[in-house]
């Protein structure tokens, strides 16, 4: 019985995935080198989702458990209303940007505001989690029963609504929000006025 050699087509099909894996590993190694230039980043795109409905009203407790907050507390100011949870990886990635934005604008009573609404977790869970991240000053309300989530129709996390100073929801961002994108949304609100 004669010994059969593998077909050239089979050899190519076996070698191509190995070569692709090798190239991918080399690219990762080059990016991971100290002093290597980072991959190019692209400027965030302008908001695509344009909405026009009155922001549903609510009253939720802040982390202190004593203070209630509602959208009306931000009348006259643009409001970023962010829905998140500690178990949501993109939510956690965006928290530092949200905290930076909130801190930068907190001294301006007419400037933009941010309220992060945690879904279904206790004050102790959220406060401990934020403490570990060093984000204790992030303004967080607790939607324990997730009623506000339902009122806003939130299905995926994170989701951020951009509400103008008149209480009209103008934009919705699905997925992680960056600091730069928040500025773009503010510019879009100003241009709409």
PDB file of C-alpha atoms in Angstrom:
ATOM      1  CA  UNK A   1       0.000   0.000   0.000  1.00  0.00           C
ATOM      2  CA  UNK A   2       1.489   3.318  -1.069  1.00  0.00           C
ATOM      3  CA  UNK A   3       1.824   6.104   1.462  1.00  0.00           C
ATOM      4  CA  UNK A   4      -0.289   9.155   0.510  1.00  0.00           C
ATOM      5  CA  UNK A   5       1.111  12.633   1.008  1.00  0.00           C
ATOM      6  CA  UNK A   6      -1.208  15.408   2.216  1.00  0.00           C
ATOM      7  CA  UNK A   7      -2.762  17.524  -0.473  1.00  0.00           C
ATOM      8  CA  UNK A   8      -1.270  21.018  -0.991  1.00  0.00           C
ATOM      9  CA  UNK A   9      -4.689  22.571  -0.334  1.00  0.00           C
ATOM     10  CA  UNK A  10      -4.820  20.924   3.085  1.00  0.00           C
ATOM     11  CA  UNK A  11      -1.343  22.194   3.921  1.00  0.00           C
ATOM     12  CA  UNK A  12      -2.337  25.740   2.993  1.00  0.00           C
ATOM     13  CA  UNK A  13      -5.490  25.529   5.119  1.00  0.00           C
ATOM     14  CA  UNK A  14      -3.400  24.411   8.088  1.00  0.00           C
ATOM     15  CA  UNK A  15      -0.622  26.966   7.657  1.00  0.00           C
ATOM     16  CA  UNK A  16      -2.751  30.111   7.076  1.00  0.00           C
ATOM     17  CA  UNK A  17      -4.363  30.145  10.562  1.00  0.00           C
ATOM     18  CA  UNK A  18      -0.958  29.605  12.153  1.00  0.00           C
ATOM     19  CA  UNK A  19       0.501  32.534  10.206  1.00  0.00           C
ATOM     20  CA  UNK A  20      -2.441  34.774  11.127  1.00  0.00           C
ATOM     21  CA  UNK A  21      -2.017  33.904  14.806  1.00  0.00           C
ATOM     22  CA  UNK A  22       1.719  34.615  14.613  1.00  0.00           C
ATOM     23  CA  UNK A  23       1.122  38.015  12.995  1.00  0.00           C
ATOM     24  CA  UNK A  24      -1.490  38.932  15.612  1.00  0.00           C
ATOM     25  CA  UNK A  25       0.865  37.983  18.451  1.00  0.00           C
ATOM     26  CA  UNK A  26       3.675  40.027  16.900  1.00  0.00           C
ATOM     27  CA  UNK A  27       1.385  43.071  16.620  1.00  0.00           C
ATOM     28  CA  UNK A  28       0.345  42.746  20.260  1.00  0.00           C
ATOM     29  CA  UNK A  29       3.971  42.396  21.337  1.00  0.00           C
ATOM     30  CA  UNK A  30       4.931  45.545  19.419  1.00  0.00           C
ATOM     31  CA  UNK A  31       2.129  47.579  21.040  1.00  0.00           C
ATOM     32  CA  UNK A  32       3.000  46.297  24.511  1.00  0.00           C
ATOM     33  CA  UNK A  33       6.637  47.459  24.312  1.00  0.00           C
ATOM     34  CA  UNK A  34       7.546  50.321  26.653  1.00  0.00           C
ATOM     35  CA  UNK A  35       7.784  53.529  24.667  1.00  0.00           C
ATOM     36  CA  UNK A  36       5.797  52.156  21.751  1.00  0.00           C
ATOM     37  CA  UNK A  37       3.399  54.573  20.118  1.00  0.00           C
ATOM     38  CA  UNK A  38      -0.223  53.807  20.995  1.00  0.00           C
ATOM     39  CA  UNK A  39      -2.664  52.775  18.326  1.00  0.00           C
ATOM     40  CA  UNK A  40      -4.318  55.735  16.652  1.00  0.00           C
ATOM     41  CA  UNK A  41      -7.508  56.918  18.279  1.00  0.00           C
ATOM     42  CA  UNK A  42     -10.385  58.499  16.491  1.00  0.00           C
ATOM     43  CA  UNK A  43     -12.403  61.500  17.573  1.00  0.00           C
ATOM     44  CA  UNK A  44     -15.862  60.607  18.861  1.00  0.00           C
ATOM     45  CA  UNK A  45     -18.634  61.017  16.351  1.00  0.00           C
ATOM     46  CA  UNK A  46     -21.390  63.568  16.879  1.00  0.00           C
ATOM     47  CA  UNK A  47     -24.584  62.262  18.486  1.00  0.00           C
ATOM     48  CA  UNK A  48     -26.693  60.208  16.120  1.00  0.00           C
ATOM     49  CA  UNK A  49     -29.666  59.450  18.337  1.00  0.00           C
ATOM     50  CA  UNK A  50     -31.827  62.563  18.544  1.00  0.00           C
ATOM     51  CA  UNK A  51     -34.855  62.327  20.798  1.00  0.00           C
ATOM     52  CA  UNK A  52     -37.556  64.764  21.799  1.00  0.00           C
ATOM     53  CA  UNK A  53     -39.600  63.709  24.822  1.00  0.00           C
ATOM     54  CA  UNK A  54     -40.121  65.002  28.335  1.00  0.00           C
ATOM     55  CA  UNK A  55     -37.800  63.251  30.761  1.00  0.00           C
ATOM     56  CA  UNK A  56     -39.878  60.964  32.993  1.00  0.00           C
ATOM     57  CA  UNK A  57     -39.974  62.293  36.541  1.00  0.00           C
ATOM     58  CA  UNK A  58     -38.814  60.251  39.508  1.00  0.00           C
ATOM     59  CA  UNK A  59     -37.554  60.526  43.065  1.00  0.00           C
ATOM     60  CA  UNK A  60     -34.646  58.321  44.084  1.00  0.00           C
ATOM     61  CA  UNK A  61     -32.466  58.239  47.177  1.00  0.00           C
ATOM     62  CA  UNK A  62     -28.829  59.231  46.901  1.00  0.00           C
ATOM     63  CA  UNK A  63     -26.157  57.017  48.451  1.00  0.00           C
ATOM     64  CA  UNK A  64     -26.538  58.735  51.828  1.00  0.00           C
ATOM     65  CA  UNK A  65     -30.068  57.290  52.027  1.00  0.00           C
ATOM     66  CA  UNK A  66     -31.420  60.613  53.315  1.00  0.00           C
ATOM     67  CA  UNK A  67     -31.520  62.841  50.259  1.00  0.00           C
ATOM     68  CA  UNK A  68     -34.004  62.324  47.437  1.00  0.00           C
ATOM     69  CA  UNK A  69     -33.145  63.506  43.947  1.00  0.00           C
ATOM     70  CA  UNK A  70     -35.279  64.090  40.856  1.00  0.00           C
ATOM     71  CA  UNK A  71     -34.732  65.528  37.361  1.00  0.00           C
ATOM     72  CA  UNK A  72     -36.500  68.718  38.501  1.00  0.00           C
ATOM     73  CA  UNK A  73     -33.564  69.408  40.833  1.00  0.00           C
ATOM     74  CA  UNK A  74     -31.522  70.134  37.702  1.00  0.00           C
ATOM     75  CA  UNK A  75     -34.002  72.516  36.037  1.00  0.00           C
ATOM     76  CA  UNK A  76     -32.237  74.997  33.779  1.00  0.00           C
ATOM     77  CA  UNK A  77     -29.155  72.781  33.473  1.00  0.00           C
ATOM     78  CA  UNK A  78     -28.193  70.080  31.000  1.00  0.00           C
ATOM     79  CA  UNK A  79     -28.279  66.705  32.753  1.00  0.00           C
ATOM     80  CA  UNK A  80     -26.474  63.481  31.872  1.00  0.00           C
ATOM     81  CA  UNK A  81     -28.558  60.660  33.336  1.00  0.00           C
ATOM     82  CA  UNK A  82     -26.432  57.501  33.334  1.00  0.00           C
ATOM     83  CA  UNK A  83     -27.774  54.009  34.118  1.00  0.00           C
ATOM     84  CA  UNK A  84     -25.159  51.541  35.376  1.00  0.00           C
ATOM     85  CA  UNK A  85     -24.325  48.611  37.683  1.00  0.00           C
ATOM     86  CA  UNK A  86     -21.134  47.410  39.392  1.00  0.00           C
ATOM     87  CA  UNK A  87     -21.168  44.106  37.481  1.00  0.00           C
ATOM     88  CA  UNK A  88     -21.226  45.863  34.077  1.00  0.00           C
ATOM     89  CA  UNK A  89     -17.654  46.069  32.721  1.00  0.00           C
ATOM     90  CA  UNK A  90     -18.177  49.001  30.291  1.00  0.00           C
ATOM     91  CA  UNK A  91     -20.066  50.828  33.055  1.00  0.00           C
ATOM     92  CA  UNK A  92     -17.083  50.514  35.365  1.00  0.00           C
ATOM     93  CA  UNK A  93     -14.689  51.635  32.614  1.00  0.00           C
ATOM     94  CA  UNK A  94     -16.671  54.850  32.077  1.00  0.00           C
ATOM     95  CA  UNK A  95     -17.045  55.764  35.779  1.00  0.00           C
ATOM     96  CA  UNK A  96     -13.760  57.734  36.007  1.00  0.00           C
ATOM     97  CA  UNK A  97     -14.766  59.888  33.011  1.00  0.00           C
ATOM     98  CA  UNK A  98     -18.190  60.501  34.542  1.00  0.00           C
ATOM     99  CA  UNK A  99     -16.644  61.387  37.907  1.00  0.00           C
ATOM    100  CA  UNK A 100     -14.173  63.779  36.258  1.00  0.00           C
ATOM    101  CA  UNK A 101     -16.977  65.487  34.345  1.00  0.00           C
ATOM    102  CA  UNK A 102     -19.156  65.794  37.458  1.00  0.00           C
ATOM    103  CA  UNK A 103     -16.293  67.197  39.548  1.00  0.00           C
ATOM    104  CA  UNK A 104     -15.295  69.695  36.880  1.00  0.00           C
ATOM    105  CA  UNK A 105     -18.815  71.110  36.610  1.00  0.00           C
ATOM    106  CA  UNK A 106     -20.047  70.779  40.209  1.00  0.00           C
ATOM    107  CA  UNK A 107     -19.136  74.350  41.196  1.00  0.00           C
ATOM    108  CA  UNK A 108     -21.217  75.906  38.393  1.00  0.00           C
ATOM    109  CA  UNK A 109     -24.890  75.996  39.492  1.00  0.00           C
ATOM    110  CA  UNK A 110     -25.977  76.740  35.902  1.00  0.00           C
ATOM    111  CA  UNK A 111     -23.579  74.307  34.234  1.00  0.00           C
ATOM    112  CA  UNK A 112     -24.123  70.721  33.167  1.00  0.00           C
ATOM    113  CA  UNK A 113     -24.733  68.032  35.777  1.00  0.00           C
ATOM    114  CA  UNK A 114     -24.439  64.291  35.962  1.00  0.00           C
ATOM    115  CA  UNK A 115     -26.459  61.743  37.896  1.00  0.00           C
ATOM    116  CA  UNK A 116     -25.414  58.091  37.803  1.00  0.00           C
ATOM    117  CA  UNK A 117     -28.343  55.783  38.562  1.00  0.00           C
ATOM    118  CA  UNK A 118     -27.291  52.420  39.919  1.00  0.00           C
ATOM    119  CA  UNK A 119     -29.654  49.578  39.159  1.00  0.00           C
ATOM    120  CA  UNK A 120     -30.709  47.060  41.764  1.00  0.00           C
ATOM    121  CA  UNK A 121     -27.791  47.290  44.196  1.00  0.00           C
ATOM    122  CA  UNK A 122     -27.728  48.470  47.807  1.00  0.00           C
ATOM    123  CA  UNK A 123     -26.125  51.647  49.097  1.00  0.00           C
ATOM    124  CA  UNK A 124     -23.521  49.588  50.980  1.00  0.00           C
ATOM    125  CA  UNK A 125     -22.576  47.639  47.830  1.00  0.00           C
ATOM    126  CA  UNK A 126     -22.291  50.750  45.687  1.00  0.00           C
ATOM    127  CA  UNK A 127     -20.487  52.883  48.281  1.00  0.00           C
ATOM    128  CA  UNK A 128     -17.956  50.110  48.946  1.00  0.00           C
ATOM    129  CA  UNK A 129     -17.393  49.602  45.234  1.00  0.00           C
ATOM    130  CA  UNK A 130     -16.900  53.322  44.550  1.00  0.00           C
ATOM    131  CA  UNK A 131     -14.598  53.567  47.572  1.00  0.00           C
ATOM    132  CA  UNK A 132     -12.358  50.858  46.127  1.00  0.00           C
ATOM    133  CA  UNK A 133     -12.151  52.841  42.885  1.00  0.00           C
ATOM    134  CA  UNK A 134     -11.559  56.161  44.666  1.00  0.00           C
ATOM    135  CA  UNK A 135     -14.754  57.631  43.191  1.00  0.00           C
ATOM    136  CA  UNK A 136     -16.629  58.482  46.393  1.00  0.00           C
ATOM    137  CA  UNK A 137     -17.741  61.888  45.041  1.00  0.00           C
ATOM    138  CA  UNK A 138     -19.623  60.537  42.029  1.00  0.00           C
ATOM    139  CA  UNK A 139     -23.292  61.588  42.366  1.00  0.00           C
ATOM    140  CA  UNK A 140     -25.189  58.280  42.521  1.00  0.00           C
ATOM    141  CA  UNK A 141     -28.882  57.583  42.998  1.00  0.00           C
ATOM    142  CA  UNK A 142     -30.223  54.108  43.749  1.00  0.00           C
ATOM    143  CA  UNK A 143     -32.931  52.532  41.601  1.00  0.00           C
ATOM    144  CA  UNK A 144     -33.294  49.441  43.794  1.00  0.00           C
ATOM    145  CA  UNK A 145     -36.576  48.262  42.219  1.00  0.00           C
ATOM    146  CA  UNK A 146     -35.498  49.410  38.733  1.00  0.00           C
ATOM    147  CA  UNK A 147     -38.725  51.356  38.229  1.00  0.00           C
ATOM    148  CA  UNK A 148     -36.871  54.353  36.736  1.00  0.00           C
ATOM    149  CA  UNK A 149     -35.020  52.001  34.400  1.00  0.00           C
ATOM    150  CA  UNK A 150     -38.403  50.793  33.112  1.00  0.00           C
ATOM    151  CA  UNK A 151     -39.778  54.339  32.813  1.00  0.00           C
ATOM    152  CA  UNK A 152     -36.817  55.302  30.625  1.00  0.00           C
ATOM    153  CA  UNK A 153     -36.966  52.061  28.622  1.00  0.00           C
ATOM    154  CA  UNK A 154     -33.387  51.103  29.450  1.00  0.00           C
ATOM    155  CA  UNK A 155     -32.540  47.654  28.135  1.00  0.00           C
ATOM    156  CA  UNK A 156     -28.733  47.651  27.979  1.00  0.00           C
ATOM    157  CA  UNK A 157     -26.031  49.004  30.249  1.00  0.00           C
ATOM    158  CA  UNK A 158     -24.558  51.491  30.284  1.00  0.00           C
ATOM    159  CA  UNK A 159     -27.132  53.860  28.834  1.00  0.00           C
ATOM    160  CA  UNK A 160     -26.921  57.632  29.172  1.00  0.00           C
ATOM    161  CA  UNK A 161     -29.674  60.143  28.440  1.00  0.00           C
ATOM    162  CA  UNK A 162     -28.830  63.772  27.733  1.00  0.00           C
ATOM    163  CA  UNK A 163     -31.581  66.042  29.019  1.00  0.00           C
ATOM    164  CA  UNK A 164     -31.651  69.746  28.212  1.00  0.00           C
ATOM    165  CA  UNK A 165     -32.291  72.530  30.733  1.00  0.00           C
ATOM    166  CA  UNK A 166     -36.012  72.436  29.978  1.00  0.00           C
ATOM    167  CA  UNK A 167     -36.365  68.777  30.953  1.00  0.00           C
ATOM    168  CA  UNK A 168     -36.532  67.431  27.399  1.00  0.00           C
ATOM    169  CA  UNK A 169     -34.576  64.286  26.622  1.00  0.00           C
ATOM    170  CA  UNK A 170     -32.547  65.137  23.520  1.00  0.00           C
ATOM    171  CA  UNK A 171     -30.038  62.299  23.117  1.00  0.00           C
ATOM    172  CA  UNK A 172     -29.399  58.746  24.224  1.00  0.00           C
ATOM    173  CA  UNK A 173     -26.002  57.046  24.214  1.00  0.00           C
ATOM    174  CA  UNK A 174     -25.897  53.257  24.367  1.00  0.00           C
ATOM    175  CA  UNK A 175     -22.593  51.921  25.646  1.00  0.00           C
ATOM    176  CA  UNK A 176     -19.598  53.469  27.297  1.00  0.00           C
ATOM    177  CA  UNK A 177     -19.488  57.280  27.457  1.00  0.00           C
ATOM    178  CA  UNK A 178     -16.168  59.125  27.307  1.00  0.00           C
ATOM    179  CA  UNK A 179     -15.344  62.544  28.695  1.00  0.00           C
ATOM    180  CA  UNK A 180     -14.853  63.909  25.158  1.00  0.00           C
ATOM    181  CA  UNK A 181     -18.221  62.558  24.047  1.00  0.00           C
ATOM    182  CA  UNK A 182     -19.897  64.405  26.907  1.00  0.00           C
ATOM    183  CA  UNK A 183     -18.483  67.637  25.504  1.00  0.00           C
ATOM    184  CA  UNK A 184     -19.784  66.737  22.048  1.00  0.00           C
ATOM    185  CA  UNK A 185     -23.265  66.131  23.464  1.00  0.00           C
ATOM    186  CA  UNK A 186     -23.145  69.519  25.228  1.00  0.00           C
ATOM    187  CA  UNK A 187     -22.149  71.178  21.949  1.00  0.00           C
ATOM    188  CA  UNK A 188     -25.084  69.435  20.227  1.00  0.00           C
ATOM    189  CA  UNK A 189     -27.459  70.793  22.888  1.00  0.00           C
ATOM    190  CA  UNK A 190     -26.110  74.324  22.404  1.00  0.00           C
ATOM    191  CA  UNK A 191     -26.422  74.099  18.630  1.00  0.00           C
ATOM    192  CA  UNK A 192     -30.028  72.917  18.953  1.00  0.00           C
ATOM    193  CA  UNK A 193     -30.967  76.013  20.996  1.00  0.00           C
TER     194      UNK A 193
END
